[in-house]
PDB file of N, CA and C in Angstrom:
ATOM      1  N   UNK A 169      13.152  -8.661   3.826  1.00 46.00           N
ATOM      2  CA  UNK A 169      12.870  -7.470   3.286  1.00 46.00           C
ATOM      3  C   UNK A 169      13.449  -7.352   1.865  1.00 46.00           C
ATOM      4  N   UNK A 170      14.198  -7.918   1.856  1.00 52.00           N
ATOM      5  CA  UNK A 170      15.086  -7.794   0.484  1.00 52.00           C
ATOM      6  C   UNK A 170      14.617  -7.918  -0.864  1.00 52.00           C
ATOM      7  N   UNK A 171      13.586  -8.843  -0.445  1.00 62.00           N
ATOM      8  CA  UNK A 171      13.013  -9.030  -2.225  1.00 62.00           C
ATOM      9  C   UNK A 171      11.716  -8.138  -2.178  1.00 62.00           C
ATOM     10  N   UNK A 172      11.661  -7.125  -1.347  1.00 71.00           N
ATOM     11  CA  UNK A 172      10.694  -6.240  -1.875  1.00 71.00           C
ATOM     12  C   UNK A 172      10.680  -4.950  -2.431  1.00 71.00           C
ATOM     13  N   UNK A 173       9.953  -4.653  -3.114  1.00 69.00           N
ATOM     14  CA  UNK A 173      10.467  -3.094  -4.066  1.00 69.00           C
ATOM     15  C   UNK A 173       8.991  -3.131  -4.232  1.00 69.00           C
ATOM     16  N   UNK A 174       8.415  -1.632  -4.875  1.00 74.00           N
ATOM     17  CA  UNK A 174       7.603  -0.830  -4.919  1.00 74.00           C
ATOM     18  C   UNK A 174       7.234  -0.999  -6.396  1.00 74.00           C
ATOM     19  N   UNK A 175       6.356  -1.581  -6.773  1.00 78.00           N
ATOM     20  CA  UNK A 175       5.786  -1.660  -8.317  1.00 78.00           C
ATOM     21  C   UNK A 175       5.340  -0.333  -8.721  1.00 78.00           C
ATOM     22  N   UNK A 176       5.439  -0.081  -9.999  1.00 82.00           N
ATOM     23  CA  UNK A 176       3.816   0.774 -10.465  1.00 82.00           C
ATOM     24  C   UNK A 176       3.012   0.776 -10.594  1.00 82.00           C
ATOM     25  N   UNK A 177       2.449  -0.728 -10.061  1.00 85.00           N
ATOM     26  CA  UNK A 177       0.765  -0.878  -9.656  1.00 85.00           C
ATOM     27  C   UNK A 177       0.973  -0.292  -8.040  1.00 85.00           C
ATOM     28  N   UNK A 178       1.967  -0.465  -7.451  1.00 84.00           N
ATOM     29  CA  UNK A 178       1.863  -0.190  -5.945  1.00 84.00           C
ATOM     30  C   UNK A 178       1.869   1.802  -5.553  1.00 84.00           C
ATOM     31  N   UNK A 179       2.984   1.841  -7.102  1.00 84.00           N
ATOM     32  CA  UNK A 179       2.870   3.887  -6.991  1.00 84.00           C
ATOM     33  C   UNK A 179       1.624   4.231  -7.283  1.00 84.00           C
ATOM     34  N   UNK A 180       0.530   3.757  -8.047  1.00 88.00           N
ATOM     35  CA  UNK A 180      -0.474   4.376  -8.520  1.00 88.00           C
ATOM     36  C   UNK A 180      -1.263   4.334  -7.053  1.00 88.00           C
ATOM     37  N   UNK A 181      -1.162   3.576  -6.424  1.00 88.00           N
ATOM     38  CA  UNK A 181      -2.510   2.995  -5.366  1.00 88.00           C
ATOM     39  C   UNK A 181      -1.592   3.974  -4.667  1.00 88.00           C
ATOM     40  N   UNK A 182       0.070   4.632  -3.850  1.00 89.00           N
ATOM     41  CA  UNK A 182       0.202   5.204  -3.175  1.00 89.00           C
ATOM     42  C   UNK A 182      -0.298   6.393  -3.202  1.00 89.00           C
ATOM     43  N   UNK A 183      -0.459   6.938  -5.033  1.00 90.00           N
ATOM     44  CA  UNK A 183      -0.658   8.517  -4.802  1.00 90.00           C
ATOM     45  C   UNK A 183      -2.125   8.832  -5.083  1.00 90.00           C
ATOM     46  N   UNK A 184      -3.074   7.783  -5.255  1.00 92.00           N
ATOM     47  CA  UNK A 184      -4.201   7.970  -5.959  1.00 92.00           C
ATOM     48  C   UNK A 184      -5.617   7.503  -5.251  1.00 92.00           C
ATOM     49  N   UNK A 185      -5.465   6.720  -4.218  1.00 93.00           N
ATOM     50  CA  UNK A 185      -6.442   6.438  -3.364  1.00 93.00           C
ATOM     51  C   UNK A 185      -5.921   5.746  -2.050  1.00 93.00           C
ATOM     52  N   UNK A 186      -6.920   5.689  -0.613  1.00 94.00           N
ATOM     53  CA  UNK A 186      -6.871   4.492  -0.185  1.00 94.00           C
ATOM     54  C   UNK A 186      -6.419   3.325  -0.867  1.00 94.00           C
ATOM     55  N   UNK A 187      -5.320   2.609  -0.431  1.00 94.00           N
ATOM     56  CA  UNK A 187      -5.344   1.093  -0.951  1.00 94.00           C
ATOM     57  C   UNK A 187      -5.334   0.173   0.286  1.00 94.00           C
ATOM     58  N   UNK A 188      -5.742  -1.051   0.437  1.00 94.00           N
ATOM     59  CA  UNK A 188      -4.878  -2.626   0.623  1.00 94.00           C
ATOM     60  C   UNK A 188      -3.943  -3.267  -0.623  1.00 94.00           C
ATOM     61  N   UNK A 189      -3.060  -3.309   0.207  1.00 91.00           N
ATOM     62  CA  UNK A 189      -1.699  -4.327  -0.969  1.00 91.00           C
ATOM     63  C   UNK A 189      -2.402  -5.537  -0.623  1.00 91.00           C
ATOM     64  N   UNK A 190      -2.455  -6.216  -1.910  1.00 89.00           N
ATOM     65  CA  UNK A 190      -2.496  -7.709  -2.184  1.00 89.00           C
ATOM     66  C   UNK A 190      -0.746  -7.968  -2.818  1.00 89.00           C
ATOM     67  N   UNK A 191      -0.001  -8.548  -1.726  1.00 86.00           N
ATOM     68  CA  UNK A 191       1.163  -8.552  -1.821  1.00 86.00           C
ATOM     69  C   UNK A 191       2.314  -9.156  -0.995  1.00 86.00           C
ATOM     70  N   UNK A 192       3.343  -9.747  -0.880  1.00 89.00           N
ATOM     71  CA  UNK A 192       4.427 -10.452  -0.077  1.00 89.00           C
ATOM     72  C   UNK A 192       4.127  -9.709   1.186  1.00 89.00           C
ATOM     73  N   UNK A 193       4.179 -10.749   2.129  1.00 92.00           N
ATOM     74  CA  UNK A 193       4.538 -10.633   3.696  1.00 92.00           C
ATOM     75  C   UNK A 193       5.371  -9.624   3.808  1.00 92.00           C
ATOM     76  N   UNK A 194       5.421  -8.720   4.806  1.00 92.00           N
ATOM     77  CA  UNK A 194       5.650  -7.527   5.123  1.00 92.00           C
ATOM     78  C   UNK A 194       5.810  -5.829   4.481  1.00 92.00           C
ATOM     79  N   UNK A 195       5.294  -5.979   2.896  1.00 91.00           N
ATOM     80  CA  UNK A 195       5.253  -5.091   2.227  1.00 91.00           C
ATOM     81  C   UNK A 195       4.541  -3.692   2.510  1.00 91.00           C
ATOM     82  N   UNK A 196       3.461  -3.561   3.385  1.00 93.00           N
ATOM     83  CA  UNK A 196       2.581  -2.429   4.291  1.00 93.00           C
ATOM     84  C   UNK A 196       4.333  -1.750   5.322  1.00 93.00           C
ATOM     85  N   UNK A 197       4.306  -2.725   5.791  1.00 93.00           N
ATOM     86  CA  UNK A 197       5.486  -2.531   6.753  1.00 93.00           C
ATOM     87  C   UNK A 197       6.740  -1.745   5.730  1.00 93.00           C
ATOM     88  N   UNK A 198       7.198  -2.224   4.210  1.00 90.00           N
ATOM     89  CA  UNK A 198       8.212  -1.507   3.357  1.00 90.00           C
ATOM     90  C   UNK A 198       7.582  -0.231   3.376  1.00 90.00           C
ATOM     91  N   UNK A 199       6.482   0.327   2.571  1.00 91.00           N
ATOM     92  CA  UNK A 199       6.024   1.200   2.021  1.00 91.00           C
ATOM     93  C   UNK A 199       6.038   1.828   3.556  1.00 91.00           C
ATOM     94  N   UNK A 200       5.293   2.157   4.723  1.00 94.00           N
ATOM     95  CA  UNK A 200       5.564   2.585   5.673  1.00 94.00           C
ATOM     96  C   UNK A 200       7.222   3.171   6.051  1.00 94.00           C
ATOM     97  N   UNK A 201       8.107   2.071   6.075  1.00 91.00           N
ATOM     98  CA  UNK A 201       9.456   2.267   6.204  1.00 91.00           C
ATOM     99  C   UNK A 201      10.333   3.582   5.183  1.00 91.00           C
ATOM    100  N   UNK A 202       9.522   3.672   4.116  1.00 89.00           N
ATOM    101  CA  UNK A 202       9.950   4.516   3.287  1.00 89.00           C
ATOM    102  C   UNK A 202       9.495   5.941   3.221  1.00 89.00           C
ATOM    103  N   UNK A 203       8.470   5.913   4.448  1.00 92.00           N
ATOM    104  CA  UNK A 203       7.624   7.429   4.623  1.00 92.00           C
ATOM    105  C   UNK A 203       5.849   7.592   4.231  1.00 92.00           C
ATOM    106  N   UNK A 204       5.770   6.487   3.520  1.00 94.00           N
ATOM    107  CA  UNK A 204       4.077   6.366   2.876  1.00 94.00           C
ATOM    108  C   UNK A 204       3.422   6.571   4.434  1.00 94.00           C
ATOM    109  N   UNK A 205       2.231   6.449   3.933  1.00 96.00           N
ATOM    110  CA  UNK A 205       0.660   6.223   5.150  1.00 96.00           C
ATOM    111  C   UNK A 205       0.547   5.440   4.230  1.00 96.00           C
ATOM    112  N   UNK A 206      -0.536   4.715   5.174  1.00 96.00           N
ATOM    113  CA  UNK A 206      -1.197   3.436   5.223  1.00 96.00           C
ATOM    114  C   UNK A 206      -2.751   3.818   5.878  1.00 96.00           C
ATOM    115  N   UNK A 207      -3.371   2.670   5.691  1.00 97.00           N
ATOM    116  CA  UNK A 207      -4.782   3.188   6.021  1.00 97.00           C
ATOM    117  C   UNK A 207      -5.447   2.452   6.869  1.00 97.00           C
ATOM    118  N   UNK A 208      -5.016   2.182   8.167  1.00 97.00           N
ATOM    119  CA  UNK A 208      -5.441   1.351   9.135  1.00 97.00           C
ATOM    120  C   UNK A 208      -6.960   1.564   9.886  1.00 97.00           C
ATOM    121  N   UNK A 209      -7.172   3.091   9.223  1.00 97.00           N
ATOM    122  CA  UNK A 209      -8.648   3.305   9.960  1.00 97.00           C
ATOM    123  C   UNK A 209     -10.194   2.284   9.112  1.00 97.00           C
ATOM    124  N   UNK A 210      -8.837   2.337   7.707  1.00 96.00           N
ATOM    125  CA  UNK A 210      -9.956   1.364   6.757  1.00 96.00           C
ATOM    126  C   UNK A 210      -9.881  -0.092   6.693  1.00 96.00           C
ATOM    127  N   UNK A 211      -8.728  -0.251   7.155  1.00 95.00           N
ATOM    128  CA  UNK A 211      -8.519  -1.598   7.101  1.00 95.00           C
ATOM    129  C   UNK A 211      -7.302  -2.081   8.424  1.00 95.00           C
ATOM    130  N   UNK A 212      -7.615  -3.493   8.622  1.00 97.00           N
ATOM    131  CA  UNK A 212      -7.258  -4.327   9.707  1.00 97.00           C
ATOM    132  C   UNK A 212      -6.213  -5.185   8.599  1.00 97.00           C
ATOM    133  N   UNK A 213      -4.669  -3.852   9.147  1.00 97.00           N
ATOM    134  CA  UNK A 213      -3.426  -4.285   8.184  1.00 97.00           C
ATOM    135  C   UNK A 213      -2.591  -5.270   9.152  1.00 97.00           C
ATOM    136  N   UNK A 214      -3.376  -5.931   9.903  1.00 97.00           N
ATOM    137  CA  UNK A 214      -2.472  -7.469  10.782  1.00 97.00           C
ATOM    138  C   UNK A 214      -2.333  -8.751   9.577  1.00 97.00           C
ATOM    139  N   UNK A 215      -3.178  -8.137   7.915  1.00 96.00           N
ATOM    140  CA  UNK A 215      -2.545  -9.104   6.930  1.00 96.00           C
ATOM    141  C   UNK A 215      -1.406  -8.983   6.512  1.00 96.00           C
ATOM    142  N   UNK A 216      -0.503  -8.107   6.727  1.00 96.00           N
ATOM    143  CA  UNK A 216       0.669  -7.793   6.364  1.00 96.00           C
ATOM    144  C   UNK A 216       1.465  -9.087   7.078  1.00 96.00           C
ATOM    145  N   UNK A 217       1.087  -9.914   8.149  1.00 96.00           N
ATOM    146  CA  UNK A 217       1.836 -10.012   8.866  1.00 96.00           C
ATOM    147  C   UNK A 217       1.351 -11.981   8.856  1.00 96.00           C
ATOM    148  N   UNK A 218       0.635 -11.626   7.946  1.00 97.00           N
ATOM    149  CA  UNK A 218       0.484 -13.691   7.327  1.00 97.00           C
ATOM    150  C   UNK A 218       1.099 -13.855   6.522  1.00 97.00           C
ATOM    151  N   UNK A 219       2.116 -14.934   6.427  1.00 95.00           N
ATOM    152  CA  UNK A 219       2.713 -15.805   5.700  1.00 95.00           C
ATOM    153  C   UNK A 219       2.393 -16.637   5.030  1.00 95.00           C
ATOM    154  N   UNK A 220       1.330 -17.202   5.112  1.00 96.00           N
ATOM    155  CA  UNK A 220       0.813 -18.146   4.222  1.00 96.00           C
ATOM    156  C   UNK A 220      -0.193 -17.347   3.356  1.00 96.00           C
ATOM    157  N   UNK A 221       0.019 -17.496   1.972  1.00 93.00           N
ATOM    158  CA  UNK A 221      -0.590 -16.998   0.952  1.00 93.00           C
ATOM    159  C   UNK A 221      -2.072 -17.203   1.138  1.00 93.00           C
ATOM    160  N   UNK A 222      -2.551 -17.950   0.984  1.00 96.00           N
ATOM    161  CA  UNK A 222      -3.820 -18.276   0.778  1.00 96.00           C
ATOM    162  C   UNK A 222      -4.754 -17.643   2.248  1.00 96.00           C
ATOM    163  N   UNK A 223      -4.175 -17.876   3.292  1.00 97.00           N
ATOM    164  CA  UNK A 223      -4.482 -16.644   4.179  1.00 97.00           C
ATOM    165  C   UNK A 223      -4.510 -15.641   4.385  1.00 97.00           C
ATOM    166  N   UNK A 224      -3.821 -15.265   3.604  1.00 96.00           N
ATOM    167  CA  UNK A 224      -3.398 -13.877   3.781  1.00 96.00           C
ATOM    168  C   UNK A 224      -4.472 -12.817   2.589  1.00 96.00           C
ATOM    169  N   UNK A 225      -4.744 -13.880   1.749  1.00 96.00           N
ATOM    170  CA  UNK A 225      -5.862 -13.303   0.558  1.00 96.00           C
ATOM    171  C   UNK A 225      -7.341 -13.624   1.527  1.00 96.00           C
ATOM    172  N   UNK A 226      -7.645 -14.427   2.026  1.00 97.00           N
ATOM    173  CA  UNK A 226      -8.511 -14.710   2.434  1.00 97.00           C
ATOM    174  C   UNK A 226      -8.828 -13.639   3.445  1.00 97.00           C
ATOM    175  N   UNK A 227      -7.987 -13.085   4.444  1.00 97.00           N
ATOM    176  CA  UNK A 227      -8.361 -12.293   5.484  1.00 97.00           C
ATOM    177  C   UNK A 227      -8.301 -10.899   4.667  1.00 97.00           C
ATOM    178  N   UNK A 228      -7.634 -10.629   3.469  1.00 97.00           N
ATOM    179  CA  UNK A 228      -7.801  -9.460   2.399  1.00 97.00           C
ATOM    180  C   UNK A 228      -8.940  -9.173   1.967  1.00 97.00           C
ATOM    181  N   UNK A 229      -9.741 -10.189   1.322  1.00 97.00           N
ATOM    182  CA  UNK A 229     -11.082 -10.718   1.371  1.00 97.00           C
ATOM    183  C   UNK A 229     -12.324  -9.692   2.112  1.00 97.00           C
ATOM    184  N   UNK A 230     -11.805 -10.783   3.047  1.00 97.00           N
ATOM    185  CA  UNK A 230     -12.777 -10.594   4.098  1.00 97.00           C
ATOM    186  C   UNK A 230     -12.843  -9.039   4.513  1.00 97.00           C
ATOM    187  N   UNK A 231     -11.802  -8.190   4.856  1.00 97.00           N
ATOM    188  CA  UNK A 231     -11.629  -6.839   4.929  1.00 97.00           C
ATOM    189  C   UNK A 231     -12.708  -5.828   3.489  1.00 97.00           C
ATOM    190  N   UNK A 232     -12.353  -6.390   2.458  1.00 96.00           N
ATOM    191  CA  UNK A 232     -12.579  -5.741   1.457  1.00 96.00           C
ATOM    192  C   UNK A 232     -14.261  -6.027   1.994  1.00 96.00           C
ATOM    193  N   UNK A 233     -14.806  -7.327   2.085  1.00 97.00           N
ATOM    194  CA  UNK A 233     -15.880  -7.244   2.204  1.00 97.00           C
ATOM    195  C   UNK A 233     -17.064  -6.697   3.113  1.00 97.00           C
ATOM    196  N   UNK A 234     -15.912  -6.612   4.433  1.00 97.00           N
ATOM    197  CA  UNK A 234     -16.351  -5.734   5.337  1.00 97.00           C
ATOM    198  C   UNK A 234     -16.357  -4.504   5.177  1.00 97.00           C
ATOM    199  N   UNK A 235     -15.721  -4.146   4.333  1.00 95.00           N
ATOM    200  CA  UNK A 235     -16.199  -2.657   3.603  1.00 95.00           C
ATOM    201  C   UNK A 235     -17.147  -2.325   2.972  1.00 95.00           C
ATOM    202  N   UNK A 236     -17.452  -3.361   2.252  1.00 96.00           N
ATOM    203  CA  UNK A 236     -18.620  -2.975   1.315  1.00 96.00           C
ATOM    204  C   UNK A 236     -19.703  -2.973   2.088  1.00 96.00           C
ATOM    205  N   UNK A 237     -19.447  -3.642   2.841  1.00 97.00           N
ATOM    206  CA  UNK A 237     -20.749  -4.278   3.668  1.00 97.00           C
ATOM    207  C   UNK A 237     -21.202  -2.730   5.229  1.00 97.00           C
ATOM    208  N   UNK A 238     -20.215  -2.109   5.123  1.00 96.00           N
ATOM    209  CA  UNK A 238     -20.169  -0.932   5.934  1.00 96.00           C
ATOM    210  C   UNK A 238     -21.361  -0.032   5.573  1.00 96.00           C
ATOM    211  N   UNK A 239     -21.400   1.162   6.727  1.00 97.00           N
ATOM    212  CA  UNK A 239     -22.551   1.983   6.323  1.00 97.00           C
ATOM    213  C   UNK A 239     -21.870   3.254   5.517  1.00 97.00           C
ATOM    214  N   UNK A 240     -22.579   3.334   4.553  1.00 96.00           N
ATOM    215  CA  UNK A 240     -21.866   4.262   3.756  1.00 96.00           C
ATOM    216  C   UNK A 240     -21.484   5.685   4.058  1.00 96.00           C
ATOM    217  N   UNK A 241     -22.159   6.420   5.376  1.00 97.00           N
ATOM    218  CA  UNK A 241     -22.210   7.884   5.975  1.00 97.00           C
ATOM    219  C   UNK A 241     -21.083   7.206   6.689  1.00 97.00           C
ATOM    220  N   UNK A 242     -20.231   6.332   7.702  1.00 97.00           N
ATOM    221  CA  UNK A 242     -19.580   6.010   8.520  1.00 97.00           C
ATOM    222  C   UNK A 242     -18.244   5.791   7.305  1.00 97.00           C
ATOM    223  N   UNK A 243     -18.379   5.064   6.350  1.00 96.00           N
ATOM    224  CA  UNK A 243     -17.596   4.896   5.229  1.00 96.00           C
ATOM    225  C   UNK A 243     -17.077   6.094   4.805  1.00 96.00           C
ATOM    226  N   UNK A 244     -17.616   7.329   4.554  1.00 96.00           N
ATOM    227  CA  UNK A 244     -17.357   8.529   3.801  1.00 96.00           C
ATOM    228  C   UNK A 244     -16.732   9.227   5.008  1.00 96.00           C
ATOM    229  N   UNK A 245     -17.167   9.235   6.437  1.00 97.00           N
ATOM    230  CA  UNK A 245     -16.685  10.272   7.555  1.00 97.00           C
ATOM    231  C   UNK A 245     -14.973   9.602   7.268  1.00 97.00           C
ATOM    232  N   UNK A 246     -14.941   8.103   7.211  1.00 97.00           N
ATOM    233  CA  UNK A 246     -13.263   7.463   7.829  1.00 97.00           C
ATOM    234  C   UNK A 246     -12.549   7.910   6.309  1.00 97.00           C
ATOM    235  N   UNK A 247     -13.528   7.966   5.241  1.00 96.00           N
ATOM    236  CA  UNK A 247     -12.794   8.534   3.850  1.00 96.00           C
ATOM    237  C   UNK A 247     -12.317   9.620   3.977  1.00 96.00           C
ATOM    238  N   UNK A 248     -12.797  10.095   4.296  1.00 97.00           N
ATOM    239  CA  UNK A 248     -12.692  12.145   4.404  1.00 97.00           C
ATOM    240  C   UNK A 248     -11.384  12.099   5.746  1.00 97.00           C
ATOM    241  N   UNK A 249     -11.379  11.494   6.404  1.00 97.00           N
ATOM    242  CA  UNK A 249     -10.377  11.841   7.386  1.00 97.00           C
ATOM    243  C   UNK A 249      -9.150  11.534   7.456  1.00 97.00           C
ATOM    244  N   UNK A 250      -9.172  10.505   6.287  1.00 97.00           N
ATOM    245  CA  UNK A 250      -7.655   9.846   6.112  1.00 97.00           C
ATOM    246  C   UNK A 250      -7.372  10.383   4.272  1.00 97.00           C
ATOM    247  N   UNK A 251      -8.418  11.028   3.673  1.00 95.00           N
ATOM    248  CA  UNK A 251      -7.584  11.538   2.710  1.00 95.00           C
ATOM    249  C   UNK A 251      -6.602  11.958   2.172  1.00 95.00           C
ATOM    250  N   UNK A 252      -6.181  12.927   3.394  1.00 97.00           N
ATOM    251  CA  UNK A 252      -4.864  13.917   3.313  1.00 97.00           C
ATOM    252  C   UNK A 252      -3.699  13.118   3.329  1.00 97.00           C
ATOM    253  N   UNK A 253      -3.828  11.625   3.673  1.00 97.00           N
ATOM    254  CA  UNK A 253      -2.589  10.772   2.873  1.00 97.00           C
ATOM    255  C   UNK A 253      -2.243  10.803   1.961  1.00 97.00           C
ATOM    256  N   UNK A 254      -3.402  10.357   0.873  1.00 95.00           N
ATOM    257  CA  UNK A 254      -3.058  10.477  -0.504  1.00 95.00           C
ATOM    258  C   UNK A 254      -2.368  11.752  -0.929  1.00 95.00           C
ATOM    259  N   UNK A 255      -2.236  12.934  -0.346  1.00 95.00           N
ATOM    260  CA  UNK A 255      -1.322  14.026  -0.722  1.00 95.00           C
ATOM    261  C   UNK A 255       0.002  13.779  -0.486  1.00 95.00           C
ATOM    262  N   UNK A 256      -0.212  13.511   1.155  1.00 96.00           N
ATOM    263  CA  UNK A 256       1.570  13.311   1.809  1.00 96.00           C
ATOM    264  C   UNK A 256       2.129  12.010   1.525  1.00 96.00           C
ATOM    265  N   UNK A 257       1.132  11.255   0.265  1.00 93.00           N
ATOM    266  CA  UNK A 257       2.237   9.993  -0.630  1.00 93.00           C
ATOM    267  C   UNK A 257       2.485  10.729  -1.796  1.00 93.00           C
ATOM    268  N   UNK A 258       1.747  11.496  -2.224  1.00 92.00           N
ATOM    269  CA  UNK A 258       1.976  12.241  -3.627  1.00 92.00           C
ATOM    270  C   UNK A 258       3.521  12.936  -3.742  1.00 92.00           C
ATOM    271  N   UNK A 259       3.618  13.558  -2.271  1.00 92.00           N
ATOM    272  CA  UNK A 259       4.606  14.260  -1.532  1.00 92.00           C
ATOM    273  C   UNK A 259       5.917  13.427  -1.425  1.00 92.00           C
ATOM    274  N   UNK A 260       5.688  12.345  -1.099  1.00 90.00           N
ATOM    275  CA  UNK A 260       6.654  11.548  -0.399  1.00 90.00           C
ATOM    276  C   UNK A 260       7.642  10.637  -2.010  1.00 90.00           C
ATOM    277  N   UNK A 261       6.439  10.118  -2.814  1.00 87.00           N
ATOM    278  CA  UNK A 261       6.140   9.911  -4.127  1.00 87.00           C
ATOM    279  C   UNK A 261       7.776  10.852  -4.980  1.00 87.00           C
ATOM    280  N   UNK A 262       7.325  12.405  -4.630  1.00 85.00           N
ATOM    281  CA  UNK A 262       8.309  13.087  -5.884  1.00 85.00           C
ATOM    282  C   UNK A 262       9.699  13.716  -5.025  1.00 85.00           C
ATOM    283  N   UNK A 263       9.918  12.895  -3.741  1.00 83.00           N
ATOM    284  CA  UNK A 263      11.172  12.921  -3.100  1.00 83.00           C
ATOM    285  C   UNK A 263      12.060  11.551  -2.923  1.00 83.00           C
ATOM    286  N   UNK A 264      10.983  10.529  -3.485  1.00 71.00           N
ATOM    287  CA  UNK A 264      11.574   9.343  -3.689  1.00 71.00           C
ATOM    288  C   UNK A 264      12.865   8.887  -4.157  1.00 71.00           C
ATOM    289  N   UNK A 265      13.873   8.369  -3.663  1.00 69.00           N
ATOM    290  CA  UNK A 265      14.920   7.699  -4.094  1.00 69.00           C
ATOM    291  C   UNK A 265      14.931   6.855  -5.152  1.00 69.00           C
ATOM    292  N   UNK A 266      15.931   6.837  -6.452  1.00 63.00           N
ATOM    293  CA  UNK A 266      15.712   5.547  -7.268  1.00 63.00           C
ATOM    294  C   UNK A 266      16.214   4.347  -6.613  1.00 63.00           C
ATOM    295  N   UNK A 267      15.622   3.711  -6.702  1.00 59.00           N
ATOM    296  CA  UNK A 267      15.504   2.232  -6.542  1.00 59.00           C
ATOM    297  C   UNK A 267      16.854   1.488  -6.470  1.00 59.00           C
ATOM    298  N   UNK A 268      17.962   1.010  -5.820  1.00 54.00           N
ATOM    299  CA  UNK A 268      19.171   0.672  -6.653  1.00 54.00           C
ATOM    300  C   UNK A 268      18.999  -0.656  -7.483  1.00 54.00           C
ATOM    301  N   UNK A 269      18.309  -1.341  -7.094  1.00 52.00           N
ATOM    302  CA  UNK A 269      17.737  -2.282  -8.150  1.00 52.00           C
ATOM    303  C   UNK A 269      17.028  -2.134  -9.429  1.00 52.00           C
ATOM    304  N   UNK A 270      16.178  -1.000  -9.577  1.00 53.00           N
ATOM    305  CA  UNK A 270      15.597  -0.571 -10.784  1.00 53.00           C
ATOM    306  C   UNK A 270      16.986   0.186 -11.118  1.00 53.00           C
ATOM    307  N   UNK A 271      17.868   1.372 -10.673  1.00 56.00           N
ATOM    308  CA  UNK A 271      18.942   1.426 -11.407  1.00 56.00           C
ATOM    309  C   UNK A 271      19.629   0.153 -12.481  1.00 56.00           C
ATOM    310  N   UNK A 272      19.754  -0.718 -11.662  1.00 53.00           N
ATOM    311  CA  UNK A 272      20.495  -2.119 -12.028  1.00 53.00           C
ATOM    312  C   UNK A 272      19.835  -2.504 -13.383  1.00 53.00           C
ATOM    313  N   UNK A 273      18.407  -2.612 -12.953  1.00 51.00           N
ATOM    314  CA  UNK A 273      17.990  -3.091 -14.403  1.00 51.00           C
ATOM    315  C   UNK A 273      17.617  -2.325 -16.060  1.00 51.00           C
ATOM    316  N   UNK A 274      17.550  -0.997 -15.021  1.00 55.00           N
ATOM    317  CA  UNK A 274      17.677  -0.413 -16.498  1.00 55.00           C
ATOM    318  C   UNK A 274      19.251  -0.197 -17.247  1.00 55.00           C
ATOM    319  N   UNK A 275      20.097  -0.411 -16.274  1.00 62.00           N
ATOM    320  CA  UNK A 275      21.853  -0.381 -16.798  1.00 62.00           C
ATOM    321  C   UNK A 275      21.786  -1.741 -17.825  1.00 62.00           C
ATOM    322  N   UNK A 276      21.125  -2.445 -17.680  1.00 57.00           N
ATOM    323  CA  UNK A 276      21.176  -3.954 -17.851  1.00 57.00           C
ATOM    324  C   UNK A 276      20.408  -3.671 -19.577  1.00 57.00           C
ATOM    325  N   UNK A 277      19.185  -3.245 -19.205  1.00 57.00           N
ATOM    326  CA  UNK A 277      18.545  -2.968 -20.208  1.00 57.00           C
ATOM    327  C   UNK A 277      19.308  -2.156 -21.458  1.00 57.00           C
ATOM    328  N   UNK A 278      20.254  -1.318 -21.321  1.00 58.00           N
ATOM    329  CA  UNK A 278      20.313  -0.666 -22.294  1.00 58.00           C
ATOM    330  C   UNK A 278      22.009  -0.900 -23.091  1.00 58.00           C
ATOM    331  N   UNK A 279      22.358  -2.646 -22.559  1.00 56.00           N
ATOM    332  CA  UNK A 279      23.599  -3.112 -22.647  1.00 56.00           C
ATOM    333  C   UNK A 279      22.722  -3.614 -23.478  1.00 56.00           C
TER     334      UNK A 279
END
């Protein structure tokens, strides 16, 4: 997990809507460890454990397709039951400590 960090793209997803992360193995675990909520009610999050990138993206695409084919009423019901997590994640983001790695980049940028 040393190479994992939250990018601006992940930040936007965390605070705006339910999401599925297309990233490195362990990224979901990383954001959960930081206190953020994820969406196992919508997605099979076992993709986070798939080490082969091609297998992981294939799994993610299958999950997205499954969601697209889901009954609209059922999807809306699930969505409404998890939307509180967006607000939770916004609150976590407001209290999020600055990443040491980002601090070093900012320091070097000013040199």
